[in-house]
Short mmCIF file of C-alpha atoms in Angstrom, two decimals:
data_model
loop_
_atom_site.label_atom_id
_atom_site.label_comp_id
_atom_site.label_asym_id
_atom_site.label_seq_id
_atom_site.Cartn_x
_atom_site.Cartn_y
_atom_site.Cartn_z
CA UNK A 1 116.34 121.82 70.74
CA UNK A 2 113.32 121.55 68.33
CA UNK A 3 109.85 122.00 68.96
CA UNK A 4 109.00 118.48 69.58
CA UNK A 5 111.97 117.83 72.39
CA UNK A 6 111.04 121.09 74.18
CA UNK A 7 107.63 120.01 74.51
CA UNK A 8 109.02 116.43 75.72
CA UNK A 9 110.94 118.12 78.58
CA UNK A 10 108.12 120.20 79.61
CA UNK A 11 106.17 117.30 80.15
CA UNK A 12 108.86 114.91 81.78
CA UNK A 13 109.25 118.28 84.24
CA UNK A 14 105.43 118.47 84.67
CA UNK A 15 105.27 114.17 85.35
CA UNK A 16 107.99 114.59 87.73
CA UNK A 17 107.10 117.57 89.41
CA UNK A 18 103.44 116.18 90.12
CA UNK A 19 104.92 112.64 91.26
CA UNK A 20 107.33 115.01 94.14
CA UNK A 21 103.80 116.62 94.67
CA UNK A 22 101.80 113.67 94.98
CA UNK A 23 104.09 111.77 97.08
CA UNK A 24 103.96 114.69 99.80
CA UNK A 25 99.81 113.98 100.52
CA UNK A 26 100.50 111.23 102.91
CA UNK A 27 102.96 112.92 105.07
CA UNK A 28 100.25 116.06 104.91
CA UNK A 29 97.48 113.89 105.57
CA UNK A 30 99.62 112.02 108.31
CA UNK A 31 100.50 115.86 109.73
CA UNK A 32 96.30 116.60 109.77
CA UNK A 33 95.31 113.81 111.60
CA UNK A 34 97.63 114.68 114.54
CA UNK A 35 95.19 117.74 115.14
CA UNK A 36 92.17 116.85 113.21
CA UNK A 37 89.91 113.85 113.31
CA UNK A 38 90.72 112.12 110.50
CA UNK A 39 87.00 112.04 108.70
CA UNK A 40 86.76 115.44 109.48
CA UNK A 41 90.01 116.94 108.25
CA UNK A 42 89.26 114.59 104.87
CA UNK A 43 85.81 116.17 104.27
CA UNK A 44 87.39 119.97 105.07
CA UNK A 45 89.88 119.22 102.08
CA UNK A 46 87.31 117.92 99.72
CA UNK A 47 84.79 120.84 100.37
CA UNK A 48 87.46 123.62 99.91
CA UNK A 49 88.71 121.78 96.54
CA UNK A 50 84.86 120.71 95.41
CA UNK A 51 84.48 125.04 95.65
CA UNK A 52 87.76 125.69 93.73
CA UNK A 53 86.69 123.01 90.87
CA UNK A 54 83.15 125.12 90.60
CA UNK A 55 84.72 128.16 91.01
CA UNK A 56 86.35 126.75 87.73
CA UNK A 57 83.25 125.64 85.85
CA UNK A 58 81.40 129.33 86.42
CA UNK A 59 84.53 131.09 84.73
CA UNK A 60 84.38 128.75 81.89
CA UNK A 61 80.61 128.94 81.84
CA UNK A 62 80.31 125.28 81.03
CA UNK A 63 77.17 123.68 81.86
CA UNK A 64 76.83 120.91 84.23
CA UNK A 65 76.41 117.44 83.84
CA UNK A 66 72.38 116.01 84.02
CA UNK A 67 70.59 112.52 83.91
CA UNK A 68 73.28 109.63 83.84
CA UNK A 69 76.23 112.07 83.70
CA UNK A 70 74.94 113.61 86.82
CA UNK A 71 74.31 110.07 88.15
CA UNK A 72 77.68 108.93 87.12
CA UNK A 73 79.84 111.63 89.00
CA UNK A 74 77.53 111.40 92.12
CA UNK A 75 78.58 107.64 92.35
CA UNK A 76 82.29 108.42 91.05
CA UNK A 77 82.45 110.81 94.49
CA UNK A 78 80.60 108.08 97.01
CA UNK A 79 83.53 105.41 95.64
CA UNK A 80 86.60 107.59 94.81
CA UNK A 81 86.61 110.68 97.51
CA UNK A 82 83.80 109.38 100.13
CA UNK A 83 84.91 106.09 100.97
CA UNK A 84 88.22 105.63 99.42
CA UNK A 85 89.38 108.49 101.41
CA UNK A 86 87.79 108.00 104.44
CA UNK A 87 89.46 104.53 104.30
CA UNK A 88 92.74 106.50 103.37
CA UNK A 89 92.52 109.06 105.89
CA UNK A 90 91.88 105.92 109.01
CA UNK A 91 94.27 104.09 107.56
CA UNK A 92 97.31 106.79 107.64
CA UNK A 93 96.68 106.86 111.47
CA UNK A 94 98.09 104.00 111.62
CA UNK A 95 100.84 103.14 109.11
CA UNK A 96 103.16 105.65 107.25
CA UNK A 97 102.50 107.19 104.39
CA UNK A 98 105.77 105.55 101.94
CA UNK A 99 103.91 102.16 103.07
CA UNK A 100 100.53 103.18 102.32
CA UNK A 101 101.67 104.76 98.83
CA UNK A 102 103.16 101.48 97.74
CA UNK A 103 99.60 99.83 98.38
CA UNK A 104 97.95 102.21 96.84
CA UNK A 105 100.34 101.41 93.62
CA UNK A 106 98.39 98.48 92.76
CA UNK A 107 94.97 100.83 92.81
CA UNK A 108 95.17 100.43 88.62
CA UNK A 109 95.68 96.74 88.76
CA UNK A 110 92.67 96.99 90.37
CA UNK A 111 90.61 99.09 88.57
CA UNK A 112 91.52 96.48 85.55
CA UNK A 113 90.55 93.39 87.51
CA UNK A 114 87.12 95.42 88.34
CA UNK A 115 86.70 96.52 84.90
CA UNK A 116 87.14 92.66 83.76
CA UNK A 117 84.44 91.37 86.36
CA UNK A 118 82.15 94.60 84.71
CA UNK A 119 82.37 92.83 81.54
CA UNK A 120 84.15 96.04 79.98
CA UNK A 121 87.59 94.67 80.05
CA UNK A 122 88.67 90.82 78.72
CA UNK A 123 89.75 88.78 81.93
CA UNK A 124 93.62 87.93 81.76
CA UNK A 125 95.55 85.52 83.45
CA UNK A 126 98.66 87.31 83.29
CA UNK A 127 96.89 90.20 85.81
CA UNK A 128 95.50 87.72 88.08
CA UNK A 129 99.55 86.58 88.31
CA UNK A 130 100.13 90.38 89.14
CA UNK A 131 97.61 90.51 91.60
CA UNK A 132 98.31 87.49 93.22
CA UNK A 133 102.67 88.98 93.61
CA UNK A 134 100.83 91.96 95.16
CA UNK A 135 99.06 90.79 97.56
CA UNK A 136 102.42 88.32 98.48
CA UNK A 137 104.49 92.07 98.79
CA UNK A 138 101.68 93.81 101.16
CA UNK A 139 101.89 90.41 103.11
CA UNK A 140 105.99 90.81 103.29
CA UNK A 141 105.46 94.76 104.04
CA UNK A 142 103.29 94.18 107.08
CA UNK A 143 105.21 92.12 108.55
CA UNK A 144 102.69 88.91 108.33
CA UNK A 145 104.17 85.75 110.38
CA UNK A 146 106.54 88.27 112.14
CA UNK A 147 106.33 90.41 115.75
CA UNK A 148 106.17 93.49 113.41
CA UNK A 149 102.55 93.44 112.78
CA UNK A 150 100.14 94.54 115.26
CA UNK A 151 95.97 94.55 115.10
CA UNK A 152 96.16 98.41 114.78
CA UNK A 153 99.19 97.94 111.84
CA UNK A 154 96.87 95.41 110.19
CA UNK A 155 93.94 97.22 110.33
CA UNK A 156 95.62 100.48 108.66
CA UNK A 157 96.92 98.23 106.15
CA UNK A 158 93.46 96.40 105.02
CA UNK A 159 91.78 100.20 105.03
CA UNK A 160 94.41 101.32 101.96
CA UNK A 161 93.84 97.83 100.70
CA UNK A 162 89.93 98.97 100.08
CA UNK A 163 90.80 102.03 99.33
CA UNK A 164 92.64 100.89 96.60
CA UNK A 165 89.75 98.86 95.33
CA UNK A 166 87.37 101.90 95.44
CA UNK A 167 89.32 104.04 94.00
CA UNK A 168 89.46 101.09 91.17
CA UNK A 169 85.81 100.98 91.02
CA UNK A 170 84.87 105.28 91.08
CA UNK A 171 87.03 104.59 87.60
CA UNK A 172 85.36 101.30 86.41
CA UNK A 173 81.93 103.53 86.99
CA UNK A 174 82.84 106.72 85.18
CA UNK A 175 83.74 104.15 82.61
CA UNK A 176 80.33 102.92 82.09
CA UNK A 177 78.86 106.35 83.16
CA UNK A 178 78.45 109.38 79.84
CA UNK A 179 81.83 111.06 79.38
CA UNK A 180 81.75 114.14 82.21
CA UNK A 181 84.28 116.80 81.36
CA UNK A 182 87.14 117.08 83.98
CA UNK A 183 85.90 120.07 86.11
CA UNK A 184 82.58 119.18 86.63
CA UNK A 185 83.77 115.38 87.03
CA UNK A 186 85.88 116.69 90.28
CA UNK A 187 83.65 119.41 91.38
CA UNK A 188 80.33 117.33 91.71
CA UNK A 189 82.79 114.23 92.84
CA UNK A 190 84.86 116.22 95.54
CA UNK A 191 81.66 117.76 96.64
CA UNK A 192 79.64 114.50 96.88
CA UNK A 193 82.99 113.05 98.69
CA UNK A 194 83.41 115.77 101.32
CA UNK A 195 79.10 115.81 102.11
CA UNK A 196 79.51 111.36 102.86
CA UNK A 197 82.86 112.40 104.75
CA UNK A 198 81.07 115.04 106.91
CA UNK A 199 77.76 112.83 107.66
CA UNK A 200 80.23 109.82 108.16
CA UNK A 201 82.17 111.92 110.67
CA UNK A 202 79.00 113.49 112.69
CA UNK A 203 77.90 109.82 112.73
CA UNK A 204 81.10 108.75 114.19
CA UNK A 205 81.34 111.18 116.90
CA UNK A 206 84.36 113.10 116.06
CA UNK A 207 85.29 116.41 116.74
CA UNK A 208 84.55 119.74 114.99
CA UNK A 209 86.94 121.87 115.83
CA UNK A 210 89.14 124.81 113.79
CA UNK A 211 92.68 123.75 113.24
CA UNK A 212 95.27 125.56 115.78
CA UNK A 213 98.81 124.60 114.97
CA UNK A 214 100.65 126.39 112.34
CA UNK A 215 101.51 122.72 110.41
CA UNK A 216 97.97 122.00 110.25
CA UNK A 217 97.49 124.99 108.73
CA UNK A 218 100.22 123.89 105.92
CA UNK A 219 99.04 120.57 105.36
CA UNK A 220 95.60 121.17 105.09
CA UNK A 221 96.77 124.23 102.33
CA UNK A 222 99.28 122.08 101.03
CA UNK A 223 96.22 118.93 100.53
CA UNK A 224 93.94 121.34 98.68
CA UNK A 225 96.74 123.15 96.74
CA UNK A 226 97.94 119.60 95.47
CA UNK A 227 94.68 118.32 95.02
CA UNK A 228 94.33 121.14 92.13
CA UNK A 229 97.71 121.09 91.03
CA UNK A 230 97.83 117.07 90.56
CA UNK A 231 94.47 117.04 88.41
CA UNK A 232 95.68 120.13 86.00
CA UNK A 233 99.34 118.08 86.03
CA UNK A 234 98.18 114.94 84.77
CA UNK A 235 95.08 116.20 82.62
CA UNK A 236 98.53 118.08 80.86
CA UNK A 237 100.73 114.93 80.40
CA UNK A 238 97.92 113.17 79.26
CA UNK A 239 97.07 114.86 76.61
CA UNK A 240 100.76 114.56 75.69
CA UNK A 241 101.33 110.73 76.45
CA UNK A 242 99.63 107.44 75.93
CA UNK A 243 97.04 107.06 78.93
CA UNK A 244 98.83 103.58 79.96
CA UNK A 245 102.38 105.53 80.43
CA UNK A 246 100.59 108.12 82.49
CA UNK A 247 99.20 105.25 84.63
CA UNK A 248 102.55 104.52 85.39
CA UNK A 249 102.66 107.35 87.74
CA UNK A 250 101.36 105.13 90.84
CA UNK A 251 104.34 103.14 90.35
CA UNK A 252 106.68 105.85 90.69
CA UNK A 253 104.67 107.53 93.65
CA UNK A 254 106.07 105.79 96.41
CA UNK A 255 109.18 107.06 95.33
CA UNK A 256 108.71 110.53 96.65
CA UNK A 257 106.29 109.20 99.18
CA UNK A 258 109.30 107.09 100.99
CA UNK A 259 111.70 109.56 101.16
CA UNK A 260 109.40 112.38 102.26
CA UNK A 261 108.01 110.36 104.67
CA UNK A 262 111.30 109.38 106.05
CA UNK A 263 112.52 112.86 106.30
CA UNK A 264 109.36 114.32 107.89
CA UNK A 265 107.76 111.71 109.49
CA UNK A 266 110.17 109.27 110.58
CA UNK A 267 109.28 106.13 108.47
CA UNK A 268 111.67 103.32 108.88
CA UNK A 269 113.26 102.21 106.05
CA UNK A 270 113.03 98.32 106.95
CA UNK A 271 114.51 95.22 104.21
CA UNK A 272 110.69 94.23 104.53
CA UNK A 273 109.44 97.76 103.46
CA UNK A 274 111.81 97.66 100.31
CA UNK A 275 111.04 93.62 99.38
CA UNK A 276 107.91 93.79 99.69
CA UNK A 277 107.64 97.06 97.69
CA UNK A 278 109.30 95.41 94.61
CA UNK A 279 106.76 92.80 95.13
CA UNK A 280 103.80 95.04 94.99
CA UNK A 281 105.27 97.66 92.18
CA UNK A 282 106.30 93.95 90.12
CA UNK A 283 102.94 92.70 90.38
CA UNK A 284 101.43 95.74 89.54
CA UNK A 285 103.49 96.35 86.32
CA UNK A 286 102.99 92.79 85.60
CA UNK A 287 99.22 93.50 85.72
CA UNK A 288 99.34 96.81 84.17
CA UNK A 289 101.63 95.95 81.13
CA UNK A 290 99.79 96.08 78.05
CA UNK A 291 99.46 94.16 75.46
CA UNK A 292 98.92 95.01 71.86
CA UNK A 293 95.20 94.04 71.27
CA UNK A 294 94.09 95.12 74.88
CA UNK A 295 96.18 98.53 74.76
CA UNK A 296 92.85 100.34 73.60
CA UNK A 297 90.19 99.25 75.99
CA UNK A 298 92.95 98.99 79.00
CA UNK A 299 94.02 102.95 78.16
CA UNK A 300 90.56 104.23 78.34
CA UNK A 301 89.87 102.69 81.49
CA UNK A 302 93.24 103.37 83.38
CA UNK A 303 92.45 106.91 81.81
CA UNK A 304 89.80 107.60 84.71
CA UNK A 305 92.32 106.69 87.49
CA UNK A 306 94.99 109.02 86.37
CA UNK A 307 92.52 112.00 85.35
CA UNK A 308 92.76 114.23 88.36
CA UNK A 309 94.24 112.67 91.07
#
């Protein structure tokens, strides 16, 4: 095998390895709650990861972002770690994480549709038509018109819904925010995130209290451990694919996601679950799919959402 095809497979192995990865975090997060309040365990991950990513930055002796940069990754952790995984963390409580993965597919449809109302990406009919199939497919998978959905079902549901959509917008603003190099991007973000999780949490009443039970234990190592591992695995295949074929990544995520969550947490594999998927992972692709003179300006901004997650 030549040079070129070696370095092909490493990065198909790397891709897939970070999508089996990746698809694990809802089970985890799903396996945290059951001890931990959920704002609370989310803001425990963050911190621990936030002190990794600096731990990072003071080896490399790389200076840290100031003045809009700084600005720029304070408002990229609010959107992308505060509140989209608050949302993410209330919202596993109540649905399963193969569902929630599939809804969280059409997070780079949405960062394009938020990018278009920025003014920094050309509106397009064609994603509206994506969107539009997506929504129809999280309608099928909840079970709308049908006994399946409940208020507590529905409500789990809408929070990965807006979690999606500010996850979309931490990218849209890094986008219009100075360049911040990865490290500092995630340590100031993650930090920032796991501060508004922690004051959100006090606020809310929940409980402080040190983790007991031995799974915990694993998913709260497993959470942080991924955390690291996804943003060096994709910061690696991007540099060796096209940004917009990286993106692709949330479409293959519930992959993983489905069958770990079937095997671990009991998720019912329902006709819904798997119609309503297509619908989602169609509409996204059909939103997603680039087009010639939009390729540019769509990769740089689809960029964000894959760097580090």
């Amino acid at each position: 095998m030549n040079t070129a095809g070696r370095k092909d497979t490493q990065t198909v192995l790397v891709f897939v390895g970070a999508l089996i990865v990746a698809g694990g975090n809802g089970v985890a997060i799903r396996y945290s709650n059951r001890e931990l309040d959920p704002l609370f365990g989310a803001a425990l991950r963050f911190a621990v990861a936030a002190l990794i990513f600096a731990l990072v930055m003071a080896a490399e002796r790389k200076k840290w972002p100031r003045g809009r940069q700084l600005v720029g990754a304070f408002l990229y952790g609010l959107l992308n770690f505060g509140l989209a995984y608050g949302l993410i963390y209330e919202g596993l409580r109540e649905v399963h994480a193969g569902l929630a993965q599939i809804v969280l597919a059409s997070v780079p449809l949405a960062t394009l549709l938020l990018a278009a109302g920025a003014g920094i990406e050309a509106f397009s009919w064609r994603r509206l038509t994506g969107t539009v199939v997506a929504i129809a497919g999280i309608a099928v998978m909840s079970g709308v018109g049908t006994t399946m959905l409940s208020a507590s079902s529905l409500l789990g549901i809408v929070a990965i819904v807006a979690a999606a959509v500010s996850v979309g917008a931490g990218a849209v603003v890094v986008k219009v925010f100075p360049p911040t190099p990865g490290a500092a991007l995630n340590a100031i973000g993650m930090g920032t995130g796991a501060l508004t999780l922690a004051i959100a949490s006090l606020a809310s009443g929940e409980h402080w209290t040190a983790p007991t039970r031995s799974t915990t234990f694993g998913a709260l190592g497993f959470l942080v451990v991924s955390t690291v591992i996804l943003f060096a695995a994709f910061l690696f295949v991007l540099r060796r694919w096209s940004a917009s074929a990286t993106a692709y990544q949330f479409l293959f995520l519930p992959i993983p996601a489905l069958i770990l969550s079937s095997f671990l947490d009991g998720e019912p594999l329902t006709p819904g679950l798997f119609l309503g998927g297509l619908l989602v992972l169609g509409g996204s692709y059909l939103g997603m799919r680039p087009r010639t003179r939009e390729g540019h300006s769509r990769g740089a901004v689809v960029r964000t959402v894959a760097h580090g997650k």
